[in-house]
Coordinates of C-alpha atoms and ligand atoms in Angstrom, one line a residue:
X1 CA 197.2 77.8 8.0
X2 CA 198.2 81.0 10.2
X3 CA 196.1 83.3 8.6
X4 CA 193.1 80.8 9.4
X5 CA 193.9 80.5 12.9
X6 CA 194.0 84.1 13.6
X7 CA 190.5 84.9 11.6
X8 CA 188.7 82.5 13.4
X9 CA 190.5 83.8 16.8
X10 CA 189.3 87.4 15.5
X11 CA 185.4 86.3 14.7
X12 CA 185.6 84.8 18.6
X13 CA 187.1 88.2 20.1
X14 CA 184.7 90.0 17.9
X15 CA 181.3 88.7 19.1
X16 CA 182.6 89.9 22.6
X17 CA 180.3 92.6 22.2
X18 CA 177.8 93.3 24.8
X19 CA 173.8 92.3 23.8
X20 CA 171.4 94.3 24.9
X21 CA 169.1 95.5 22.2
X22 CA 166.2 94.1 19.8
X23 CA 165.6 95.6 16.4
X24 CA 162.4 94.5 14.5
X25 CA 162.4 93.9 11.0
X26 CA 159.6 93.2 8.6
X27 CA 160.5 91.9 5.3
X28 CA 157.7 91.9 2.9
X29 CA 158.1 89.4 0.2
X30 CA 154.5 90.0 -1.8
X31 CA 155.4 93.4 -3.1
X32 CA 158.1 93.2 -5.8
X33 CA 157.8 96.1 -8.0
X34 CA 161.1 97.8 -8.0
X35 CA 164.9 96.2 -9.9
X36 CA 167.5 97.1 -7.8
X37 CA 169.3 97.7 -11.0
X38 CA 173.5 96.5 -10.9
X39 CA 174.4 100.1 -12.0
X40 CA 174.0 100.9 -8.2
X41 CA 177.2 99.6 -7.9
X42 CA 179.0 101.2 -10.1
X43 CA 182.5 102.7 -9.5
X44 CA 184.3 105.9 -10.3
X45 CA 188.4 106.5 -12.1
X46 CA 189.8 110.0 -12.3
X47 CA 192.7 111.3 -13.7
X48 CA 193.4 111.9 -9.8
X49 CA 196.7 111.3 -8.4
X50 CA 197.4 107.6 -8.7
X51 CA 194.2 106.7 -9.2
X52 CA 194.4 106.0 -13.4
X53 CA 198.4 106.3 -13.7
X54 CA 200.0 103.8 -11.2
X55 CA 196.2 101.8 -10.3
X56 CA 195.0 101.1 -13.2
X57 CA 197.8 102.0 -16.0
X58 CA 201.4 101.5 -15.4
X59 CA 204.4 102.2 -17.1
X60 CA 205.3 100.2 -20.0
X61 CA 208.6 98.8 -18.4
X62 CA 206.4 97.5 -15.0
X63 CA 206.8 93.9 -14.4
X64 CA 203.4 93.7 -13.2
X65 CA 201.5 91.4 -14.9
X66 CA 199.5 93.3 -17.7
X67 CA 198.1 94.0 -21.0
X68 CA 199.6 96.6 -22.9
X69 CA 199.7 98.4 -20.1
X70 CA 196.6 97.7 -17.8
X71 CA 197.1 95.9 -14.9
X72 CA 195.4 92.4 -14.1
X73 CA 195.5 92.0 -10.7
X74 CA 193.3 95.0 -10.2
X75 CA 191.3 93.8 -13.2
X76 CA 190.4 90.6 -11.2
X77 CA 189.6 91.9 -8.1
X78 CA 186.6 94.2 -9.6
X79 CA 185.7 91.7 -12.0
X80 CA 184.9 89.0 -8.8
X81 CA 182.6 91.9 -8.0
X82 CA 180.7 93.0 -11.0
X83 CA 181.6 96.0 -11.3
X84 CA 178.7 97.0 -13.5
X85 CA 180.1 100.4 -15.2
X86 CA 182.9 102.5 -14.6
X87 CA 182.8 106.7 -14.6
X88 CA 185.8 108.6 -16.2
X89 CA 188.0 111.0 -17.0
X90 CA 186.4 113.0 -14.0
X91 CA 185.5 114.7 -11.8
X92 CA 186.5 117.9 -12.1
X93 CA 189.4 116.9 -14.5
X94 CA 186.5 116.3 -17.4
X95 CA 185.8 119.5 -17.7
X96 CA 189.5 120.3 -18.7
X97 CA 189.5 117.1 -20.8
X98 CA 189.9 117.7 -24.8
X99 CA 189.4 113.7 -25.7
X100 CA 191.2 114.2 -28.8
X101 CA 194.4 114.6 -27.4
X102 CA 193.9 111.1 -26.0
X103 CA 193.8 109.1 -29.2
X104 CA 196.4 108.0 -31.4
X105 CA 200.0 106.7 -31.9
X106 CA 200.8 108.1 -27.4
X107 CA 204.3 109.4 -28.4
X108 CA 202.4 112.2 -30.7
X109 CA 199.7 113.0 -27.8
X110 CA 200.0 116.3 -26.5
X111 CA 200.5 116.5 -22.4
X112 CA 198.2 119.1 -20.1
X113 CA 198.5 120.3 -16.8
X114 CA 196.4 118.5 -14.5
X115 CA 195.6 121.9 -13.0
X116 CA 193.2 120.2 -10.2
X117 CA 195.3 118.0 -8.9
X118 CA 198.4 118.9 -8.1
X119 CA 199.7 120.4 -11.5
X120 CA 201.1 117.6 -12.3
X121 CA 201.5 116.7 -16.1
X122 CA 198.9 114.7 -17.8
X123 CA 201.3 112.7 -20.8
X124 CA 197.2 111.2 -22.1
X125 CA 198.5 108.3 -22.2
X126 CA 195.5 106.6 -21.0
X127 CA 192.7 108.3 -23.8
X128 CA 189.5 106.8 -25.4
X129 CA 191.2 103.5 -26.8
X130 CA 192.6 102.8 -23.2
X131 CA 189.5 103.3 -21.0
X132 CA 187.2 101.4 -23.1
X133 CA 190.2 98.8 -23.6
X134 CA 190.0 98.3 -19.6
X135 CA 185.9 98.5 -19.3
X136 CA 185.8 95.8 -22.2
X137 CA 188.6 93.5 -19.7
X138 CA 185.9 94.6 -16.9
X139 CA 183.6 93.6 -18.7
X140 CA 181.4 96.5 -17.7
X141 CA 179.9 99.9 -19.1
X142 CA 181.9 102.8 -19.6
X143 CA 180.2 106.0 -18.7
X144 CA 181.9 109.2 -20.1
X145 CA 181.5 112.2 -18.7
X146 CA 182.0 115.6 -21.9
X147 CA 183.7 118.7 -21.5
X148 CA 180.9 121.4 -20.7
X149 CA 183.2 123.7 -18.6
X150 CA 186.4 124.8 -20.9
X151 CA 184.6 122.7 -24.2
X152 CA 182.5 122.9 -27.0
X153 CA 179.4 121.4 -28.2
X154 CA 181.3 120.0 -31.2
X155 CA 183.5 118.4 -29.0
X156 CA 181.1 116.2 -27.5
X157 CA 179.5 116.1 -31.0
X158 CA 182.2 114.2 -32.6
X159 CA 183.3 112.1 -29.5
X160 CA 179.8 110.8 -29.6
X161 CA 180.4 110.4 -33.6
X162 CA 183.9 109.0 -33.0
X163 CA 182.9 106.1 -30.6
X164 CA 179.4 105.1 -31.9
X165 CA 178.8 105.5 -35.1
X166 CA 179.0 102.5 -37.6
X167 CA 179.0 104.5 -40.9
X168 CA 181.3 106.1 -43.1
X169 CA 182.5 109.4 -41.7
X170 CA 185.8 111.4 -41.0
X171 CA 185.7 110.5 -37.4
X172 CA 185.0 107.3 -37.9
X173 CA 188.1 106.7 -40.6
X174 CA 190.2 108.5 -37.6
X175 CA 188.7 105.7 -35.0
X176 CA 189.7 102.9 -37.7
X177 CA 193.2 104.5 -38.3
X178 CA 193.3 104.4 -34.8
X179 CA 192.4 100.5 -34.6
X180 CA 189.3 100.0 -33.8
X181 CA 186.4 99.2 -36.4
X182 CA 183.5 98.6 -34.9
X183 CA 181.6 101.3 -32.8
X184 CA 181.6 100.7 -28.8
X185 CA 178.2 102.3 -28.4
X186 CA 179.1 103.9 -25.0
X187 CA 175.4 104.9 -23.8
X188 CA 176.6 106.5 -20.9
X189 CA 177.3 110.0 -21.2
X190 CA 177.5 113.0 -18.1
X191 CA 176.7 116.2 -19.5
X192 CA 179.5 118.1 -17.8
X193 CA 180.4 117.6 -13.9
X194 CA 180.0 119.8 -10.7
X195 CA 178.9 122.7 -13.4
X196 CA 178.1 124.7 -10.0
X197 CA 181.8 124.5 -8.8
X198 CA 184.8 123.0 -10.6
X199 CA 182.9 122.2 -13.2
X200 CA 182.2 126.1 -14.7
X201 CA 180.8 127.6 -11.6
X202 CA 177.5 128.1 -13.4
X203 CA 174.2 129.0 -11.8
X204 CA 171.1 126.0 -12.1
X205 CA 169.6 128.3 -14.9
X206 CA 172.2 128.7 -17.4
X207 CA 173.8 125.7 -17.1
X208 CA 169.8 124.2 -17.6
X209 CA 170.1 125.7 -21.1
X210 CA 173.7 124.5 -21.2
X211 CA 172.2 121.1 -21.0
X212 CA 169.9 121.4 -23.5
X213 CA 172.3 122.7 -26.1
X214 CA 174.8 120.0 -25.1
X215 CA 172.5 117.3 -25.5
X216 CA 170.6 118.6 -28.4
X217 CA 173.9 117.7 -30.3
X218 CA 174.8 114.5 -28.5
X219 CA 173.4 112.2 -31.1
X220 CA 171.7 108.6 -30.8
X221 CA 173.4 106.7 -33.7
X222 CA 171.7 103.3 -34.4
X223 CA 172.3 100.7 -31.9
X224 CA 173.9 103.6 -29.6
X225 CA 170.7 105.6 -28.0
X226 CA 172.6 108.0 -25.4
X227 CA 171.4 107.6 -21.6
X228 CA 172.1 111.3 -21.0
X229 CA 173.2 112.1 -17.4
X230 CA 172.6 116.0 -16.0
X231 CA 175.1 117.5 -13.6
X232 CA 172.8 117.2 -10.7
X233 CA 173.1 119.2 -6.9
X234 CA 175.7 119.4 -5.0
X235 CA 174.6 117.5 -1.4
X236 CA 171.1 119.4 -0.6
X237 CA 171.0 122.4 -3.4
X238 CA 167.1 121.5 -3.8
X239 CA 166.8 124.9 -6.1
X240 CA 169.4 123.1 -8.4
X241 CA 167.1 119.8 -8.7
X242 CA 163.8 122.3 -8.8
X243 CA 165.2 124.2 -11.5
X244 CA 166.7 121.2 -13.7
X245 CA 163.7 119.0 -13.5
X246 CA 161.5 122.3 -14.4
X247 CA 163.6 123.3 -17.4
X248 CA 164.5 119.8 -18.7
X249 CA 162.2 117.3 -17.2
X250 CA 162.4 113.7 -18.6
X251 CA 164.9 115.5 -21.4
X252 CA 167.4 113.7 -19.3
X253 CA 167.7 110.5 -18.5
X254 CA 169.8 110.6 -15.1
X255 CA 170.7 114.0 -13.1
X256 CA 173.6 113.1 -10.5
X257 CA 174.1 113.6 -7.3
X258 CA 177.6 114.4 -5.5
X259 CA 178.1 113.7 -1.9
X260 CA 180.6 113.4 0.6
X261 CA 180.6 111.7 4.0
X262 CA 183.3 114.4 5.6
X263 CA 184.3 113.3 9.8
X264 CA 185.0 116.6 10.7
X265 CA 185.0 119.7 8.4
X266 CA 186.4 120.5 4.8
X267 CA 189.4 122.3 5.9
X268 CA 190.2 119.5 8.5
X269 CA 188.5 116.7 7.2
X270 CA 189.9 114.2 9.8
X271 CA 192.1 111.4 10.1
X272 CA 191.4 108.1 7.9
X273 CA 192.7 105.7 10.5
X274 CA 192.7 108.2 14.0
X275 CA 189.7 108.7 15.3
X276 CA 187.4 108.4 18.7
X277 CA 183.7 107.0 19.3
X278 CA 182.9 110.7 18.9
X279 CA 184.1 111.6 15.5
X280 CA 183.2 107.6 14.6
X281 CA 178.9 107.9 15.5
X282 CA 179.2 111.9 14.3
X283 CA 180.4 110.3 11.0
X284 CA 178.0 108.2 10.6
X285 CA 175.8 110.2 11.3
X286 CA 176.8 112.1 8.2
X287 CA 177.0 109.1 5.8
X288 CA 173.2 108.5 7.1
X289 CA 171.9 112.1 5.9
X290 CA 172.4 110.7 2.4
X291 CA 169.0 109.2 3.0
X292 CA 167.3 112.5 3.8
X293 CA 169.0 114.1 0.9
X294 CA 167.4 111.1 -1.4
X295 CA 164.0 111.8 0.0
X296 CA 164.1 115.2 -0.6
X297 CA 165.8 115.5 -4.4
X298 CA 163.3 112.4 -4.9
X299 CA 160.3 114.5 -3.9
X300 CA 161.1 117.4 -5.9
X301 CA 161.8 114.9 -9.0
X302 CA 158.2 113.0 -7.9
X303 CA 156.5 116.8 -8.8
X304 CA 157.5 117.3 -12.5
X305 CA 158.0 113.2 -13.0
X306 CA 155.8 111.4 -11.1
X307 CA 156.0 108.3 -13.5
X308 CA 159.9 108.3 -12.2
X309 CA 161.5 108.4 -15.7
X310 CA 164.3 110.5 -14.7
X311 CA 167.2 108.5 -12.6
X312 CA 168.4 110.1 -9.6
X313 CA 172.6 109.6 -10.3
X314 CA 174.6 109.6 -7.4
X315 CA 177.8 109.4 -9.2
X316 CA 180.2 110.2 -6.8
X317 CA 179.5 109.5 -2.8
X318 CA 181.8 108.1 -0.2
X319 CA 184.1 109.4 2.7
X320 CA 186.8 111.8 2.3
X321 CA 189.5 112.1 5.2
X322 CA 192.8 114.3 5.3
X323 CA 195.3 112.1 3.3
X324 CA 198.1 109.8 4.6
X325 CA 200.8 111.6 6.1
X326 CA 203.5 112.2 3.8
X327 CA 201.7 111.4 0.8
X328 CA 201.0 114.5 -1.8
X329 CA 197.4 116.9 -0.7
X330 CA 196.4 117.1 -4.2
X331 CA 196.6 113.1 -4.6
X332 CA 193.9 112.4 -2.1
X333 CA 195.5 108.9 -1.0
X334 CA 193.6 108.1 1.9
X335 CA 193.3 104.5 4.2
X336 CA 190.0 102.6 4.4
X337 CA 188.8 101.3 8.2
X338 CA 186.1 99.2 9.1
X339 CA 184.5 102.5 9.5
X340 CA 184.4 102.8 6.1
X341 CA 183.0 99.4 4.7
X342 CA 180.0 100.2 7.5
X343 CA 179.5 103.6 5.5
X344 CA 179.5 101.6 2.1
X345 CA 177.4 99.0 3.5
X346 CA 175.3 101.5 5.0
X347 CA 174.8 103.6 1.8
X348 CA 174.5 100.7 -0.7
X349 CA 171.0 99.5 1.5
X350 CA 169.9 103.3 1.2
X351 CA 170.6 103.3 -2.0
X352 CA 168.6 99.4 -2.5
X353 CA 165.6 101.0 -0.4
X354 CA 165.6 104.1 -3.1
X355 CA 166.2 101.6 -6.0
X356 CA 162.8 103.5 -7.6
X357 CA 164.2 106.6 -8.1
X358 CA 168.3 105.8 -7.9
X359 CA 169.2 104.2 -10.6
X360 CA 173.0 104.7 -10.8
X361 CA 175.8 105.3 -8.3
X362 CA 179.4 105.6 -8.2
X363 CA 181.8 105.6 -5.4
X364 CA 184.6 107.6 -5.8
X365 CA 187.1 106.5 -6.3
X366 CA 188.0 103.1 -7.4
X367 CA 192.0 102.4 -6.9
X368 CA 194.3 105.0 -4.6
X369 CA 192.1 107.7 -4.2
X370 CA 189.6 108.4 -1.5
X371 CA 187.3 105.8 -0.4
X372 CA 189.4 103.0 -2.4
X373 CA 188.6 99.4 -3.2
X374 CA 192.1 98.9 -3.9
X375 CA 195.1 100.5 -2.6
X376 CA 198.6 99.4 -4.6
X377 CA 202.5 100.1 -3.7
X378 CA 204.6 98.8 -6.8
X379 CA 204.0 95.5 -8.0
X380 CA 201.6 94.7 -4.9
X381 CA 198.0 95.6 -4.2
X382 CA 195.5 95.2 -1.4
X383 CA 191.6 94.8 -1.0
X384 CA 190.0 97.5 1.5
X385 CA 187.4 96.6 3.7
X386 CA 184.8 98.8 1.6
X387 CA 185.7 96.6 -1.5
X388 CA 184.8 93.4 0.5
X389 CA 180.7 95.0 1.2
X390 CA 180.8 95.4 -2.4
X391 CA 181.7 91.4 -2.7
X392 CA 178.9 90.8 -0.7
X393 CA 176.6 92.8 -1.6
X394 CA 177.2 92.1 -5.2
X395 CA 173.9 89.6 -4.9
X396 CA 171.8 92.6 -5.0
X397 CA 172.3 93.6 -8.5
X398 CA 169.1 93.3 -10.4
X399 CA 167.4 91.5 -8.2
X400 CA 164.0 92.5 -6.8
X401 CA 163.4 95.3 -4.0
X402 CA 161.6 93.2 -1.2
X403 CA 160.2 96.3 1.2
X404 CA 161.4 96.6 4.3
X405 CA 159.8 98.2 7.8
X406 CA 162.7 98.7 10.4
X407 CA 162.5 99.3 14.3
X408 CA 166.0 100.0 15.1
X409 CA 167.2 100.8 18.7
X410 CA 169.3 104.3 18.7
X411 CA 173.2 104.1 19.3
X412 CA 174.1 106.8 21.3
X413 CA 177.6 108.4 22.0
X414 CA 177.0 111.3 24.6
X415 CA 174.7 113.4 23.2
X416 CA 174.5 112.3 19.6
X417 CA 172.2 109.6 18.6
X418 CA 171.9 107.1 15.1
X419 CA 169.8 104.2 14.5
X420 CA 171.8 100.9 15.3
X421 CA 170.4 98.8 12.0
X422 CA 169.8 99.5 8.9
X423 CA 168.8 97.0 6.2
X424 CA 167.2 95.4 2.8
X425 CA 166.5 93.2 1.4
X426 CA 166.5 91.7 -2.5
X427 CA 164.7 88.4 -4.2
X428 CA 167.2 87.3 -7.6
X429 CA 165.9 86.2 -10.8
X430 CA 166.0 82.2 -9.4
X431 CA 164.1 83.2 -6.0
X432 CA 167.1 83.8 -3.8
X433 CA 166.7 86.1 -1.4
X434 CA 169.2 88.2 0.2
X435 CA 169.2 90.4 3.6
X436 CA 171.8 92.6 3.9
X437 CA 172.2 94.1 7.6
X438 CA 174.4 96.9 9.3
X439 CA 175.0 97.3 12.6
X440 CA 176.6 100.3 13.6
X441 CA 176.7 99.9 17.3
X442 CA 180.6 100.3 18.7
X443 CA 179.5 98.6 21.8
X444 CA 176.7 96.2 21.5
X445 CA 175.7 93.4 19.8
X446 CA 171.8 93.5 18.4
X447 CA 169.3 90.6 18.1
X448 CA 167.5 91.6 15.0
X449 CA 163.7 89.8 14.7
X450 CA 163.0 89.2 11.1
X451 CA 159.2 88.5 10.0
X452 CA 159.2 87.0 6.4
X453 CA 156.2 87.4 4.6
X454 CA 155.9 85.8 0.7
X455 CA 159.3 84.2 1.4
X456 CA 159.6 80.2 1.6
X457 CA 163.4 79.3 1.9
X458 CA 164.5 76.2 3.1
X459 CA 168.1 76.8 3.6
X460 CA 170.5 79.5 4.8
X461 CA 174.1 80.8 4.0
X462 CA 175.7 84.0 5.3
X463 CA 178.8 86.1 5.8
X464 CA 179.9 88.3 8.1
X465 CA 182.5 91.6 7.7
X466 CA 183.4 92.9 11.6
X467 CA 186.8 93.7 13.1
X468 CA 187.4 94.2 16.7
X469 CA 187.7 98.2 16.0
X470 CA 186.2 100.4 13.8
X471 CA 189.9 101.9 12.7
X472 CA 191.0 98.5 11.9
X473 CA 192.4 98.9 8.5
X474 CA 194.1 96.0 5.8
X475 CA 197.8 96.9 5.3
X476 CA 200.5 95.8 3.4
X477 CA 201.9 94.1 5.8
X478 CA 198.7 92.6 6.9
X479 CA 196.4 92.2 4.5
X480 CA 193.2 90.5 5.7
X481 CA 193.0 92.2 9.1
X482 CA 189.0 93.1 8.0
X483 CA 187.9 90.3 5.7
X484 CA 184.4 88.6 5.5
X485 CA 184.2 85.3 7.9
X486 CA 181.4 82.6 7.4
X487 CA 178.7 84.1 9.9
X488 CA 176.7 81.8 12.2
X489 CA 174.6 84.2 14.1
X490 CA 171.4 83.4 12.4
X491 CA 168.6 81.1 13.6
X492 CA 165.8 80.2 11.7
X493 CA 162.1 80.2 13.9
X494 CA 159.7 78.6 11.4
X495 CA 159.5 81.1 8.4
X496 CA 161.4 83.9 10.3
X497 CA 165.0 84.5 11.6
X498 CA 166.7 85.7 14.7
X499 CA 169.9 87.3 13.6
X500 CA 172.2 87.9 16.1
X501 CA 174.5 91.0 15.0
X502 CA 178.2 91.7 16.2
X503 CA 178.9 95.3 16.9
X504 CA 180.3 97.5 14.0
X505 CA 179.2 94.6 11.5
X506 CA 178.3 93.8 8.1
X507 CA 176.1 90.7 7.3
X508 CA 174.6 89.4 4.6
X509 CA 171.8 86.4 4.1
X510 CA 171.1 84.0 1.6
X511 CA 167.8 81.6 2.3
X512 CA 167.2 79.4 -0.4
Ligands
AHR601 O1 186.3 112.9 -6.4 C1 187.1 114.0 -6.3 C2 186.5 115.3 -6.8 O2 185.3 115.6 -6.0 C3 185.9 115.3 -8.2 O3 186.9 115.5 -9.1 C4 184.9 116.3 -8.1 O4 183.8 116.1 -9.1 C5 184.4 116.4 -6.7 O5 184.4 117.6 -6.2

C-alpha cells in the first residue's frame, strides 16, 4: 500500500513541469510496407565482468532459485519482455573464444585469461550447452558471434557442424556425448567482432576477404540456413560500410553497427548518476546522432543494395559512463538513470523509423554491465529504468511501420539545442496501433497534436515512464523509484489525439 501511495504522489509532482510548447505529429496509417521486426530488441551477454558469471550463471552452491545453474529471476524479467535473441560470448572476448573449451564434463574444461577484461580467469563454465540452455528458458534466438581475430576457419567450421547438423558426424557424436541429440539450428552467426579494433585491428579490405573465407566455410545444414552477420563500422567509418558492401554485397545477410552514447569523452566518460542539464541535453545530443549515422551507412548500403537485402546490425549501442565507484574498471558496472531509459526509448523509435534497413539490434549489455536491464547483489536483483522502455515498447515487435512526419519544438540548454519529441508509431497483426513518444525536455511539458490518418480506434490505453529528475535511478533499497504509471495525459479530438507530455518522459499509446 506504501509503494502505491508514493507512485501516485510522484506522477502528481512530476507533471509539475512547465507547458509551453506544441509539437505536431502526423501519423499515416495508409502506408504499411515496412515489419518492425522483434529482433530490434534484441539484447547483448559478454563474458564481461559480472555480466554472464554472477547475472546470469551462479555458482552451484547459490541459493538462488535456479536451474543447474541459471538463474530464474532474471529469466522472468526478460522473458515478460520478449527478449527476441540474445548476442554472445562477445564483444571483444569472441575473438579470444576457442568454443571447444566450453563443452563437456566443466571440471575437464580448460580456464583462459579473460585478457580484456580485467585478466580475470575464465573457468568456461558457461560454454555452448549453457548459453543455448538459457536462450531455450528465454525462449529466444541465440546469435553466436566466431572467432575471426586469434581463430581459424575450421573453428567456426565445426561449431557450425557441432550445433546444426542432424547427421552422423564426429562432431555431432561429440554434441550427443555431450547430451544433446538434436541440432539447435542457431542461424545467427557474427563473423568476427570490432575486426578494426579489439577484434584483429584489421583494415575494411582484408578483413572483406576475411569474410568471405570465413563464411565460405560456415555451412547451411538442412533446416539451419546461416543468417551471416559482417563486423560492420565502428560509429561513422563510412569507408568501412563502402568497402564491405562493394566487396561482399548481399553475400551477407547483416553487417553490424557498434555505437556508443559516451556524456563526456572516452578517457572521462562521465558519471552514471552525477550529472548537470549541461552534460544531460549534450548527451542526448549524442544518443540522437545515431540517427544521422543510420542515414548515412543506410545510403551507402541503398548504392550497391538498393532492394535492401542486407540488414543494417546495430548489435551493440547504448550509454557508457565511468563505473560505480569502488567497483573494478575492467567490469564496467555502471547505474542506469531516467537519463538512460529516455536514450533507450529514444533509440528504439530511431531504430522503428529505420525498421527498412535495421533489422537487428542489441543493447549492450543485458545484466551488470553497462547500460543494464538488470543489476543483481547476491540473491537480489533489480529492474533499471531502461528495462522498463523495453516493457513498453515490447508492442512494437513485428508489427507494421506506420510513417511518421514530426514538428518538434528544440530544447535548448545554453547554447546547445535537441528536438523535444521524437516518436513512431506501429499497427500489430490484430489492428492495434501503438505510439510511442519521448520527450526530452528537462523543464517543460509538451502538447503533442497527433493527425491519424487510415487509423479507426475506438478506445485508448497508455503508460507513462517519468521521474522527477533525469538522475533518478532504481536502487536496492528503493526499487521502483522510476517505474511506468498508468498515463492520463491523452485526449481523444474525433479521430486525433492531444497528448499532453511530462518533461523527461516516456509514453506509450494503445487505441484499439
Ligand atoms: O560492450 C563492451 C565492448 O565494447 C565490447 O566487448 C566490444 O565489442 C566493444 O568495444
Amino acid at each position: 500500500m506504501k509503494k502505491i501511495i508514493s507512485l501516485v504522489f510522484l506522477s502528481s509532482l512530476v507533471y509539475m513541469g512547465k507547458t509551453q510548447n506544441t509539437a505536431r505529429v502526423v501519423i499515416n496509417g495508409y502506408n504499411k510496407n515496412t515489419t518492425i521486426s522483434r529482433h530490434i530488441y534484441g539484447h547483448f551477454s559478454e563474458h564481461l565482468g559480472r555480466c554472464i558469471y554472477d547475472g546470469f550463471w551462479v555458482s552451484d552452491t547459490s541459493t538462488v532459485k535456479r536451474q543447474d545453474r541459471i538463474r530464474l529471476d532474471v529469466v522472468e524479467a526478460l522473458k515478460k519482455i520478449h527478449i527476441p535473441n540474445l548476442r554472445w560470448p562477445g564483444g571483444c572476448f569472441a575473438d579470444e573464444y576457442h568454443w571447444r573449451d566450453g563443452i563437456g564434463p566443466r571440471k575437464e574444461r580448460p580456464t583462459m585469461i579473460n585478457t580484456n577484461w580485467g585478466n580475470v580467469t575464465e573457468d568456461n563454465s558457461f560454454g555452448t550447452h549453457e548459453f543455448l540452455e538459457l536462450c531455450g528458458l528465454l525462449n529466444c534466438e541465440p546469435y553466436i558471434t566466431a572467432n575471426v581475430g586469434s581463430g581459424t576457419v575450421e573453428e567456426m567450421n565445426k561449431w557450425v557442424e557441432y550445433l546444426n547438423f542432424d547427421g552422423v558426424s564426429p562432431l555431432t557424436a561429440l554434441r550427443k556425448e555431450n547430451g544433446r541429440d538434436k541440432p539447435w539450428n542457431v542461424r545467427f552467426w557474427g563473423v568476427g567482432n570490432e575486426s578494426w579494433g579489439c577484434g584483429g585491428r584489421m583494415l575494411p579490405e582484408y578483413y572483406a576477404n576475411e569474410y568471405r573465407r570465413y563464411a565460405q566455410f560456415a555451412k547451411n545444414y538442412p533446416n539451419a540456413k546461416l543468417n551471416k552477420i559482417a563486423c560492420g563500422p565502428n560509429s561513422d567509418d563510412y569507408n568501412w560500410t563502402d568497402v564491405l558492401m562493394r566487396t561482399v554485397g548481399t553475400g551477407m545477410w547483416g553487417l553490424s553497427l557498434h555505437y556508443y552514447t559516451v556524456p563526456k569523452n572516452w578517457s572521462d566518460k562521465g558519471s552514471a548518476t552525477a550529472f548537470d542539464e549541461k552534460e544531460y541535453i549534450a548527451t542526448m545530443q549524442k544518443c540522437l546522432h545515431m540517427e544521422e549515422l543510420l542515414s548515412r551507412h543506410s545510403t551507402i548500403m541503398d548504392k550497391y543494395d538498393p532492394a535492401k537485402k542486407v540488414a543494417l546490425v546495430v548489435d551493440e549501442w547504448g550509454i557508457w559512463t565511468n563505473v560505480e565507484p569502488g567497483s573494478n574498471p575492467a567490469f564496467l558496472y555502471q547505474q542506469n538513470s531516467l537519463r538512460d531509459a529516455l536514450i533507450a526509448a529514444t533509440t528504439l523509435n530511431i531504430f522503428n523509423n529505420h525498421a527498412d534497413r535495421v533489422r537487428m539490434a542489441n543493447l549492450a549489455q543485458t545484466v551488470n554491465v553497462l547500460q543494464s536491464l538488470i543489476l543483481t547483489k547476491g540473491n537480489d536483483m533489480l529492474l533499471t529504468p531502461t528495462y522498463y522502455v523495453f516493457d513498453m515498447f515490447k508492442v512494437h515487435q513485428d508489427a507494421q511501420l506506420l510513417p511518421i512526419q514530426i514538428n518538434t519544438p528544440d530544447y535548448e540548454v545554453g547554447d546547445q539545442k535537441i528536438p523535444a519529441v521524437n516518436v513512431s508509431a506501429s499497427q500489430d497483426s490484430t489492428g492495434i496501433t501503438h505510439i510511442s513518444f519521448v520527450n526530452l525536455d528537462a523543464k517543460n511539458n509538451i502538447i503533442v497534436k497527433v493527425n491519424i490518418e487510415g487509423v479507426q480506434y475506438r478506445n485508448m490505453n497508455a503508460q507513462v515512464l517519468t521521474s522527477a529528475r533525469f538522475t533518478d535511478i532504481n536502487t536496492f533499497e528503493n526499487k521502483y523509484e522510476v517505474v511506468p504509471t498508468v498515463f492520463k495525459g491523452a485526449v481523444k479530438e474525433g479521430n486525433d489525439l492531444v497528448v499532453t507530455l511530462p518533461k523527461l518522459s516516456v509514453v506509450v499509446l494503445e487505441l484499439k
